[in-house]
């Protein structure tokens, strides 16, 4: 295999993969190895990974690697053969949820999972009107890409009429402490779907609004919204692709934190620690309706190797008490963020729970004007100092810190000590 320089890699990416295949950072990182919360580049430089939620239980986690190797060297087929692996996994997975969520379809990606969820809503309600927030991303199929405001589709396949949007919650600029305003805006879009003749099928949201910049939504915040959705006869679909598997530190699933039980929930990213597996979990009767109305088969979804990887992730979360760990480290991170906010005017707001936390950067605390360009320079300066994280939210001015779950208090201290130095050195104006 050819060993390319960084410059050759960039040229060959465009040559072989086409244009607009994005990279992180002005100076992209060429990673060659990972372990736990650490990554190494081709020159042997070590980076603290404060960004990647996919290697949930740590890069190259030995238990997951061993499970994949063991199963790959025994058997890998698909779900048309009988196999214990998928059944053991779905039993264990649904055992972490409300008793009503007791059946699942396994997929290879979060996009596929959301695609199925939307079709479950159509099958169950006989309607097609979907509602989502106006600052989110739920995946890349022709159907779910219609919901993306961050990566908008250039063609609509004539589906645009089925999607309506509500303003994403923004606790900093538009407080809604009990979720009543959000519920009201969902009710308005339900009415619009009904009036149009399309009818209301489902609300699809990330219960912790991660792509929206994880606004501070107190526990139980989604209760009024769930009531509105149920009253209208629609389904509540919670996309836990980012927020699930204990990320928020207080609960295994973010919908529990928000005080609701979804009709359908979708999973992906951390589920197999990087091995491609996603899923849709729902009540038996919804699954039955879907299975009767849509003949669904997924060649790779639910294969024995994927299930072994996913099972090892659940075992690792349990054995290492990673949800509690996320809570402890998250509380420490919050204190460090508060101290930085007291020191730097540019930090307008801090937020997060467990191992998803960040700070919103503003040019002026009174006007709350987003410091988007400044945030970009901070992220690039952090990368140069060996700390990898990113930014998100409507204005791309919120630091996005979402490390692998074994991230420790010491790791957090290194992150914030470095951020302190970078904020001291980075000028507000370019
Ligand atoms: C909330 C959410 N849902 C779904 C997806 C799509 O998942 P995948 O890339 O595995 O298709 C993403 C990916 O970023 C996501 O953030």
Tab-separated table of C-alpha atoms and ligand atoms in Angstrom:
chain	number	residue	atom	x	y	z
A	1	UNK	CA	0.000	0.000	0.000
A	2	UNK	CA	1.239	3.454	-0.933
A	3	UNK	CA	2.271	5.817	1.881
A	4	UNK	CA	1.193	9.299	0.819
A	5	UNK	CA	2.321	12.602	2.250
A	6	UNK	CA	-0.417	14.834	3.641
A	7	UNK	CA	-0.341	16.922	0.440
A	8	UNK	CA	-0.680	13.781	-1.719
A	9	UNK	CA	-3.545	12.553	0.440
A	10	UNK	CA	-5.436	15.807	-0.136
A	11	UNK	CA	-4.844	15.705	-3.905
A	12	UNK	CA	-5.786	12.019	-4.177
A	13	UNK	CA	-8.936	12.464	-2.088
A	14	UNK	CA	-10.278	14.867	-4.692
A	15	UNK	CA	-9.001	12.710	-7.531
A	16	UNK	CA	-10.530	9.456	-6.278
A	17	UNK	CA	-13.398	10.624	-4.063
A	18	UNK	CA	-14.463	13.765	-5.927
A	19	UNK	CA	-14.800	17.366	-4.735
A	20	UNK	CA	-16.446	18.614	-1.540
A	21	UNK	CA	-15.443	15.647	0.603
A	22	UNK	CA	-14.973	17.695	3.733
A	23	UNK	CA	-12.169	17.424	6.277
A	24	UNK	CA	-11.945	18.866	9.766
A	25	UNK	CA	-9.603	21.821	10.466
A	26	UNK	CA	-7.667	24.172	8.181
A	27	UNK	CA	-4.750	21.775	8.656
A	28	UNK	CA	-6.426	18.327	8.390
A	29	UNK	CA	-5.215	15.592	10.724
A	30	UNK	CA	-3.840	12.375	9.217
A	31	UNK	CA	-4.620	9.838	11.931
A	32	UNK	CA	-3.083	6.386	11.859
A	33	UNK	CA	-3.822	4.907	15.288
A	34	UNK	CA	-6.208	5.230	18.211
A	35	UNK	CA	-6.421	3.964	21.776
A	36	UNK	CA	-8.972	5.003	24.406
A	37	UNK	CA	-9.326	8.788	24.212
A	38	UNK	CA	-6.105	9.257	22.227
A	39	UNK	CA	-5.292	9.465	18.519
A	40	UNK	CA	-1.874	9.495	16.842
A	41	UNK	CA	-1.018	11.092	13.515
A	42	UNK	CA	1.401	9.821	10.857
A	43	UNK	CA	4.277	11.776	12.452
A	44	UNK	CA	3.686	10.109	15.825
A	45	UNK	CA	2.020	13.162	17.388
A	46	UNK	CA	-0.586	12.401	20.067
A	47	UNK	CA	-4.011	14.123	20.166
A	48	UNK	CA	-6.664	14.143	22.884
A	49	UNK	CA	-9.942	13.196	21.218
A	50	UNK	CA	-12.651	15.453	22.638
A	51	UNK	CA	-14.911	15.079	19.627
A	52	UNK	CA	-15.634	11.513	18.585
A	53	UNK	CA	-18.739	9.882	20.000
A	54	UNK	CA	-18.596	6.887	17.637
A	55	UNK	CA	-15.726	5.117	19.485
A	56	UNK	CA	-18.075	5.342	22.466
A	57	UNK	CA	-16.197	2.999	24.802
A	58	UNK	CA	-12.808	4.211	23.521
A	59	UNK	CA	-10.825	3.856	20.307
A	60	UNK	CA	-9.908	0.211	19.625
A	61	UNK	CA	-11.590	-0.898	22.838
A	62	UNK	CA	-10.100	-4.381	23.532
A	63	UNK	CA	-13.453	-5.981	24.451
A	64	UNK	CA	-15.055	-4.767	21.197
A	65	UNK	CA	-12.029	-5.696	19.079
A	66	UNK	CA	-11.962	-9.165	20.625
A	67	UNK	CA	-15.728	-9.657	20.052
A	68	UNK	CA	-15.446	-8.616	16.391
A	69	UNK	CA	-12.420	-10.877	15.774
A	70	UNK	CA	-14.001	-13.841	17.540
A	71	UNK	CA	-17.272	-13.615	15.601
A	72	UNK	CA	-15.597	-12.767	12.264
A	73	UNK	CA	-13.453	-15.864	12.576
A	74	UNK	CA	-16.495	-18.029	13.407
A	75	UNK	CA	-19.351	-16.960	11.130
A	76	UNK	CA	-20.810	-13.917	9.402
A	77	UNK	CA	-24.095	-14.195	7.514
A	78	UNK	CA	-27.408	-12.304	7.501
A	79	UNK	CA	-30.762	-12.418	9.219
A	80	UNK	CA	-32.323	-15.025	6.906
A	81	UNK	CA	-30.457	-17.679	8.868
A	82	UNK	CA	-31.268	-18.378	12.497
A	83	UNK	CA	-28.701	-16.962	14.904
A	84	UNK	CA	-28.648	-16.226	18.631
A	85	UNK	CA	-26.516	-13.088	18.281
A	86	UNK	CA	-29.210	-10.695	17.086
A	87	UNK	CA	-31.775	-12.028	19.573
A	88	UNK	CA	-29.396	-11.809	22.544
A	89	UNK	CA	-28.527	-8.266	21.520
A	90	UNK	CA	-32.078	-6.990	21.012
A	91	UNK	CA	-33.076	-8.589	24.326
A	92	UNK	CA	-30.232	-6.841	26.163
A	93	UNK	CA	-30.727	-3.521	24.353
A	94	UNK	CA	-34.475	-3.320	24.938
A	95	UNK	CA	-33.846	-4.377	28.549
A	96	UNK	CA	-32.304	-0.915	29.082
A	97	UNK	CA	-35.526	0.819	27.956
A	98	UNK	CA	-39.133	1.328	28.920
A	99	UNK	CA	-41.013	-2.001	28.780
A	100	UNK	CA	-43.137	-0.760	25.835
A	101	UNK	CA	-40.049	-0.535	23.601
A	102	UNK	CA	-39.575	-4.230	23.129
A	103	UNK	CA	-38.829	-4.961	19.454
A	104	UNK	CA	-36.215	-3.761	16.961
A	105	UNK	CA	-34.944	-3.746	13.393
A	106	UNK	CA	-31.183	-3.535	13.013
A	107	UNK	CA	-29.643	-1.474	10.209
A	108	UNK	CA	-26.164	-0.379	9.151
A	109	UNK	CA	-26.594	3.390	9.638
A	110	UNK	CA	-28.581	5.981	11.527
A	111	UNK	CA	-29.973	7.286	8.220
A	112	UNK	CA	-31.503	3.918	7.410
A	113	UNK	CA	-32.957	3.749	10.906
A	114	UNK	CA	-34.649	7.144	10.502
A	115	UNK	CA	-35.868	6.183	7.040
A	116	UNK	CA	-37.586	3.126	8.534
A	117	UNK	CA	-38.980	5.197	11.415
A	118	UNK	CA	-40.665	7.596	8.968
A	119	UNK	CA	-42.183	4.692	7.077
A	120	UNK	CA	-43.384	3.197	10.378
A	121	UNK	CA	-45.149	6.504	11.036
A	122	UNK	CA	-46.763	6.355	7.592
A	123	UNK	CA	-47.789	2.715	8.084
A	124	UNK	CA	-49.200	3.335	11.573
A	125	UNK	CA	-51.073	6.603	10.997
A	126	UNK	CA	-51.901	6.311	7.290
A	127	UNK	CA	-50.531	9.879	6.972
A	128	UNK	CA	-47.254	11.331	5.748
A	129	UNK	CA	-46.736	14.735	7.353
A	130	UNK	CA	-43.461	14.898	9.290
A	131	UNK	CA	-42.228	17.678	11.595
A	132	UNK	CA	-38.616	18.342	12.625
A	133	UNK	CA	-36.594	21.323	13.855
A	134	UNK	CA	-35.128	23.852	11.459
A	135	UNK	CA	-31.490	23.344	12.540
A	136	UNK	CA	-30.893	19.641	12.494
A	137	UNK	CA	-29.614	16.626	10.582
A	138	UNK	CA	-31.136	13.158	10.597
A	139	UNK	CA	-29.296	11.421	7.754
A	140	UNK	CA	-28.651	11.062	4.080
A	141	UNK	CA	-31.321	8.933	2.369
A	142	UNK	CA	-33.581	10.619	-0.203
A	143	UNK	CA	-36.340	10.642	2.423
A	144	UNK	CA	-34.559	11.774	5.587
A	145	UNK	CA	-32.233	14.225	3.838
A	146	UNK	CA	-35.387	16.335	3.317
A	147	UNK	CA	-35.196	17.040	7.050
A	148	UNK	CA	-31.706	18.421	6.911
A	149	UNK	CA	-31.238	22.126	7.234
A	150	UNK	CA	-27.510	21.812	7.879
A	151	UNK	CA	-26.789	19.689	4.739
A	152	UNK	CA	-29.840	20.590	2.635
A	153	UNK	CA	-30.648	18.316	-0.308
A	154	UNK	CA	-30.307	19.906	-3.739
A	155	UNK	CA	-33.121	17.779	-5.162
A	156	UNK	CA	-36.309	16.991	-3.355
A	157	UNK	CA	-37.696	13.964	-5.241
A	158	UNK	CA	-41.020	15.785	-4.871
A	159	UNK	CA	-41.053	14.975	-1.152
A	160	UNK	CA	-40.651	18.491	0.279
A	161	UNK	CA	-44.402	18.933	0.802
A	162	UNK	CA	-44.390	16.223	3.502
A	163	UNK	CA	-41.944	18.052	5.784
A	164	UNK	CA	-42.637	21.052	8.020
A	165	UNK	CA	-40.256	22.657	10.486
A	166	UNK	CA	-40.397	24.268	13.917
A	167	UNK	CA	-37.787	26.657	15.246
A	168	UNK	CA	-35.113	24.709	17.111
A	169	UNK	CA	-35.053	25.417	20.848
A	170	UNK	CA	-32.500	28.047	21.847
A	171	UNK	CA	-32.282	28.449	25.620
A	172	UNK	CA	-29.829	31.346	25.290
A	173	UNK	CA	-31.648	33.604	22.829
A	174	UNK	CA	-35.228	32.467	23.195
A	175	UNK	CA	-35.801	30.906	26.635
A	176	UNK	CA	-38.569	28.339	26.922
A	177	UNK	CA	-37.926	26.837	30.369
A	178	UNK	CA	-40.895	24.469	30.483
A	179	UNK	CA	-41.055	23.582	26.768
A	180	UNK	CA	-44.510	25.158	26.330
A	181	UNK	CA	-43.463	27.432	23.436
A	182	UNK	CA	-41.904	24.519	21.560
A	183	UNK	CA	-45.038	22.394	22.097
A	184	UNK	CA	-47.159	25.268	20.767
A	185	UNK	CA	-45.076	25.597	17.601
A	186	UNK	CA	-45.341	21.822	17.046
A	187	UNK	CA	-49.143	22.135	17.461
A	188	UNK	CA	-49.192	24.876	14.794
A	189	UNK	CA	-47.305	22.737	12.286
A	190	UNK	CA	-49.549	19.738	13.058
A	191	UNK	CA	-52.526	21.908	12.199
A	192	UNK	CA	-50.863	23.066	8.978
A	193	UNK	CA	-50.193	19.430	7.954
A	194	UNK	CA	-53.802	18.514	8.680
A	195	UNK	CA	-55.176	21.531	6.802
A	196	UNK	CA	-53.027	20.741	3.756
A	197	UNK	CA	-54.694	17.338	3.478
A	198	UNK	CA	-51.376	15.507	3.973
A	199	UNK	CA	-52.125	14.866	7.636
A	200	UNK	CA	-49.745	14.560	10.560
A	201	UNK	CA	-47.732	11.352	10.942
A	202	UNK	CA	-44.796	12.100	13.267
A	203	UNK	CA	-42.487	14.492	15.029
A	204	UNK	CA	-38.841	13.417	14.610
A	205	UNK	CA	-36.389	15.003	17.044
A	206	UNK	CA	-33.143	14.369	18.867
A	207	UNK	CA	-34.343	14.510	22.489
A	208	UNK	CA	-31.223	16.428	23.566
A	209	UNK	CA	-31.094	18.559	20.372
A	210	UNK	CA	-27.405	17.858	19.832
A	211	UNK	CA	-27.157	19.089	16.246
A	212	UNK	CA	-29.036	22.216	17.287
A	213	UNK	CA	-26.299	23.084	19.820
A	214	UNK	CA	-27.787	21.192	22.813
A	215	UNK	CA	-29.744	24.092	24.358
A	216	UNK	CA	-30.307	23.903	28.112
A	217	UNK	CA	-33.571	21.976	28.259
A	218	UNK	CA	-34.366	21.013	31.859
A	219	UNK	CA	-35.299	17.414	32.660
A	220	UNK	CA	-38.880	16.651	31.574
A	221	UNK	CA	-38.805	19.426	28.936
A	222	UNK	CA	-40.440	17.372	26.174
A	223	UNK	CA	-43.537	16.362	28.167
A	224	UNK	CA	-45.845	19.099	26.760
A	225	UNK	CA	-44.637	18.346	23.218
A	226	UNK	CA	-45.303	14.606	23.593
A	227	UNK	CA	-48.837	15.418	24.784
A	228	UNK	CA	-49.519	17.556	21.709
A	229	UNK	CA	-48.189	14.838	19.371
A	230	UNK	CA	-50.246	12.074	21.021
A	231	UNK	CA	-53.411	14.168	21.100
A	232	UNK	CA	-53.080	14.622	17.336
A	233	UNK	CA	-52.665	10.865	16.829
A	234	UNK	CA	-49.073	11.109	15.564
A	235	UNK	CA	-45.921	9.258	16.566
A	236	UNK	CA	-43.084	10.682	18.618
A	237	UNK	CA	-39.825	9.511	17.034
A	238	UNK	CA	-36.705	10.128	19.120
A	239	UNK	CA	-33.456	10.077	17.159
A	240	UNK	CA	-30.939	8.925	19.784
A	241	UNK	CA	-28.154	8.472	17.235
A	242	UNK	CA	-26.056	11.017	19.138
A	243	UNK	CA	-27.777	11.373	22.501
A	244	UNK	CA	-28.107	7.725	23.473
A	245	UNK	CA	-26.049	5.061	25.256
A	246	UNK	CA	-25.538	7.184	28.367
A	247	UNK	CA	-23.960	10.206	26.700
A	248	UNK	CA	-25.861	12.725	28.886
A	249	UNK	CA	-24.610	11.031	32.063
A	250	UNK	CA	-27.924	11.141	33.920
A	251	UNK	CA	-29.782	8.492	31.924
A	252	UNK	CA	-29.036	5.754	29.422
A	253	UNK	CA	-31.383	7.452	26.929
A	254	UNK	CA	-31.924	11.192	26.523
A	255	UNK	CA	-35.674	10.757	26.053
A	256	UNK	CA	-35.809	9.510	29.661
A	257	UNK	CA	-34.096	12.705	30.728
A	258	UNK	CA	-36.690	14.699	28.779
A	259	UNK	CA	-39.532	12.850	30.543
A	260	UNK	CA	-41.034	11.007	27.572
A	261	UNK	CA	-41.258	7.529	26.087
A	262	UNK	CA	-41.078	7.644	22.294
A	263	UNK	CA	-43.191	5.488	20.022
A	264	UNK	CA	-40.115	4.830	17.908
A	265	UNK	CA	-36.467	5.463	18.672
A	266	UNK	CA	-33.529	5.311	16.303
A	267	UNK	CA	-29.910	4.461	17.030
A	268	UNK	CA	-26.543	4.531	15.296
A	269	UNK	CA	-23.084	6.058	15.732
A	270	UNK	CA	-21.885	4.736	19.156
A	271	UNK	CA	-23.839	1.499	18.920
A	272	UNK	CA	-20.965	-0.626	17.527
A	273	UNK	CA	-18.038	1.591	18.616
A	274	UNK	CA	-17.270	2.336	14.944
A	275	UNK	CA	-18.494	-0.923	13.476
A	276	UNK	CA	-21.429	0.120	11.233
A	277	UNK	CA	-24.628	-0.776	13.039
A	278	UNK	CA	-27.824	1.195	13.655
A	279	UNK	CA	-31.307	0.304	14.772
A	280	UNK	CA	-34.966	1.174	15.222
A	281	UNK	CA	-36.652	0.221	18.486
A	282	UNK	CA	-40.414	0.361	18.872
A	283	UNK	CA	-43.533	-1.261	20.283
A	284	UNK	CA	-44.541	-4.669	18.979
A	285	UNK	CA	-47.685	-3.455	17.228
A	286	UNK	CA	-45.856	-0.700	15.312
A	287	UNK	CA	-43.238	-3.183	14.157
A	288	UNK	CA	-45.933	-5.619	13.134
A	289	UNK	CA	-47.707	-2.972	11.035
A	290	UNK	CA	-44.415	-2.078	9.372
A	291	UNK	CA	-43.438	-5.686	8.737
A	292	UNK	CA	-46.861	-6.379	7.182
A	293	UNK	CA	-46.944	-3.269	5.006
A	294	UNK	CA	-43.295	-3.063	3.895
A	295	UNK	CA	-41.254	-6.151	3.119
A	296	UNK	CA	-37.983	-5.065	4.677
A	297	UNK	CA	-34.648	-6.847	4.360
A	298	UNK	CA	-31.204	-5.385	4.975
A	299	UNK	CA	-28.309	-7.572	3.766
A	300	UNK	CA	-25.841	-6.415	6.402
A	301	UNK	CA	-28.202	-5.138	9.110
A	302	UNK	CA	-28.114	-7.340	12.192
A	303	UNK	CA	-25.312	-9.617	10.982
A	304	UNK	CA	-23.565	-11.681	13.682
A	305	UNK	CA	-20.334	-9.621	13.678
A	306	UNK	CA	-22.222	-6.327	14.078
A	307	UNK	CA	-24.293	-7.792	16.888
A	308	UNK	CA	-21.161	-9.069	18.660
A	309	UNK	CA	-19.604	-5.594	18.448
A	310	UNK	CA	-22.787	-3.922	19.715
A	311	UNK	CA	-23.157	-6.437	22.545
A	312	UNK	CA	-19.583	-5.733	23.670
A	313	UNK	CA	-20.393	-1.996	23.756
A	314	UNK	CA	-23.381	-2.562	26.051
A	315	UNK	CA	-21.323	-4.847	28.311
A	316	UNK	CA	-18.527	-2.303	28.497
A	317	UNK	CA	-20.953	0.516	29.420
A	318	UNK	CA	-22.377	-1.678	32.164
A	319	UNK	CA	-19.138	-3.147	33.541
A	320	UNK	CA	-17.272	0.154	33.628
A	321	UNK	CA	-20.340	2.100	34.883
A	322	UNK	CA	-19.743	4.576	32.063
A	323	UNK	CA	-23.036	6.449	32.485
A	324	UNK	CA	-22.186	7.358	36.077
A	325	UNK	CA	-18.638	8.163	34.973
A	326	UNK	CA	-19.982	10.539	32.292
A	327	UNK	CA	-22.015	12.298	34.949
A	328	UNK	CA	-19.007	12.776	37.272
A	329	UNK	CA	-16.710	14.065	34.520
A	330	UNK	CA	-19.516	16.194	33.064
A	331	UNK	CA	-20.052	17.956	36.390
A	332	UNK	CA	-16.338	18.690	36.621
A	333	UNK	CA	-16.355	19.996	33.029
A	334	UNK	CA	-19.272	22.271	33.845
A	335	UNK	CA	-17.322	23.824	36.757
A	336	UNK	CA	-14.292	24.388	34.554
A	337	UNK	CA	-16.530	25.978	31.890
A	338	UNK	CA	-18.091	28.273	34.510
A	339	UNK	CA	-14.622	29.418	35.571
A	340	UNK	CA	-13.692	30.152	31.948
A	341	UNK	CA	-16.952	32.029	31.419
A	342	UNK	CA	-16.150	34.230	34.411
A	343	UNK	CA	-12.746	34.979	32.858
A	344	UNK	CA	-13.634	35.470	29.168
A	345	UNK	CA	-16.408	37.832	27.977
A	346	UNK	CA	-16.562	35.942	24.692
A	347	UNK	CA	-18.190	32.940	26.400
A	348	UNK	CA	-21.836	33.952	26.357
A	349	UNK	CA	-23.381	30.705	27.507
A	350	UNK	CA	-22.286	27.296	28.739
A	351	UNK	CA	-24.272	24.109	28.626
A	352	UNK	CA	-24.337	20.354	28.388
A	353	UNK	CA	-24.876	17.237	30.443
A	354	UNK	CA	-22.527	14.326	31.030
A	355	UNK	CA	-20.037	13.964	28.216
A	356	UNK	CA	-21.618	16.428	25.854
A	357	UNK	CA	-20.770	19.965	26.825
A	358	UNK	CA	-19.734	23.224	25.273
A	359	UNK	CA	-19.825	26.979	25.254
A	360	UNK	CA	-21.475	29.471	22.977
A	361	UNK	CA	-19.133	32.216	21.776
A	362	UNK	CA	-20.467	35.746	21.276
A	363	UNK	CA	-18.947	39.038	20.168
A	364	UNK	CA	-20.993	40.893	22.736
A	365	UNK	CA	-22.910	39.475	25.708
A	366	UNK	CA	-25.700	42.072	25.407
A	367	UNK	CA	-26.444	41.676	21.706
A	368	UNK	CA	-25.439	37.962	21.769
A	369	UNK	CA	-24.027	38.381	18.270
A	370	UNK	CA	-22.486	34.984	17.360
A	371	UNK	CA	-18.666	34.865	17.255
A	372	UNK	CA	-18.672	32.193	14.538
A	373	UNK	CA	-15.393	33.109	12.856
A	374	UNK	CA	-13.654	33.426	16.250
A	375	UNK	CA	-14.953	29.971	17.234
A	376	UNK	CA	-13.444	28.568	14.070
A	377	UNK	CA	-10.040	30.038	14.910
A	378	UNK	CA	-10.238	28.668	18.467
A	379	UNK	CA	-10.933	25.159	17.174
A	380	UNK	CA	-8.029	25.336	14.755
A	381	UNK	CA	-5.696	26.662	17.461
A	382	UNK	CA	-6.755	23.815	19.776
A	383	UNK	CA	-6.042	21.302	17.012
A	384	UNK	CA	-2.527	22.745	16.654
A	385	UNK	CA	-2.042	22.136	20.394
A	386	UNK	CA	-3.182	18.526	20.130
A	387	UNK	CA	-6.794	18.871	21.304
A	388	UNK	CA	-9.476	17.784	18.851
A	389	UNK	CA	-13.015	19.117	19.065
A	390	UNK	CA	-15.433	21.011	16.856
A	391	UNK	CA	-18.316	23.502	16.723
A	392	UNK	CA	-22.024	23.282	15.993
A	393	UNK	CA	-25.412	24.950	16.310
A	394	UNK	CA	-27.322	27.295	14.038
A	395	UNK	CA	-24.527	29.888	14.057
A	396	UNK	CA	-21.664	27.383	14.304
A	397	UNK	CA	-20.425	29.266	17.356
A	398	UNK	CA	-20.912	26.604	20.032
A	399	UNK	CA	-17.920	24.482	20.999
A	400	UNK	CA	-18.875	20.856	20.461
A	401	UNK	CA	-17.169	18.615	22.979
A	402	UNK	CA	-18.363	15.027	22.900
A	403	UNK	CA	-15.469	12.674	23.674
A	404	UNK	CA	-15.358	8.891	23.985
A	405	UNK	CA	-16.988	7.888	27.289
A	406	UNK	CA	-13.791	6.845	29.139
A	407	UNK	CA	-12.731	10.548	29.021
A	408	UNK	CA	-11.466	11.340	32.528
A	409	UNK	CA	-11.287	14.342	34.871
A	410	UNK	CA	-7.550	14.576	34.009
A	411	UNK	CA	-8.398	14.590	30.293
A	412	UNK	CA	-10.954	17.355	30.957
A	413	UNK	CA	-8.322	19.368	32.829
A	414	UNK	CA	-5.905	19.115	29.899
A	415	UNK	CA	-8.689	20.225	27.540
A	416	UNK	CA	-9.672	23.248	29.659
A	417	UNK	CA	-6.104	24.276	30.548
A	418	UNK	CA	-5.371	24.352	26.816
A	419	UNK	CA	-8.629	26.170	26.036
A	420	UNK	CA	-7.711	28.768	28.648
A	421	UNK	CA	-4.358	29.385	26.908
A	422	UNK	CA	-5.985	29.534	23.468
A	423	UNK	CA	-8.727	31.940	24.578
A	424	UNK	CA	-6.074	34.177	26.166
A	425	UNK	CA	-4.124	34.291	22.910
A	426	UNK	CA	-6.901	34.440	20.281
A	427	UNK	CA	-7.970	37.928	19.291
A	428	UNK	CA	-11.662	38.587	18.867
A	429	UNK	CA	-11.125	40.333	15.545
A	430	UNK	CA	-9.346	38.282	12.824
B	1	LIG	C1	-28.914	12.933	14.987
B	1	LIG	C2	-28.438	12.134	13.804
B	1	LIG	N1	-29.258	11.259	13.231
B	1	LIG	C3	-28.877	10.509	12.176
B	1	LIG	C4	-27.625	10.644	11.627
B	1	LIG	C5	-27.235	9.818	10.438
B	1	LIG	O1	-26.459	8.736	10.805
B	1	LIG	P1	-25.541	7.977	9.730
B	1	LIG	O2	-24.468	8.912	9.304
B	1	LIG	O3	-25.057	6.762	10.474
B	1	LIG	O4	-26.432	7.587	8.596
B	1	LIG	C6	-26.728	11.555	12.199
B	1	LIG	C7	-25.350	11.683	11.635
B	1	LIG	O5	-24.633	12.606	11.871
B	1	LIG	C8	-27.148	12.326	13.295
B	1	LIG	O6	-26.345	13.227	13.869
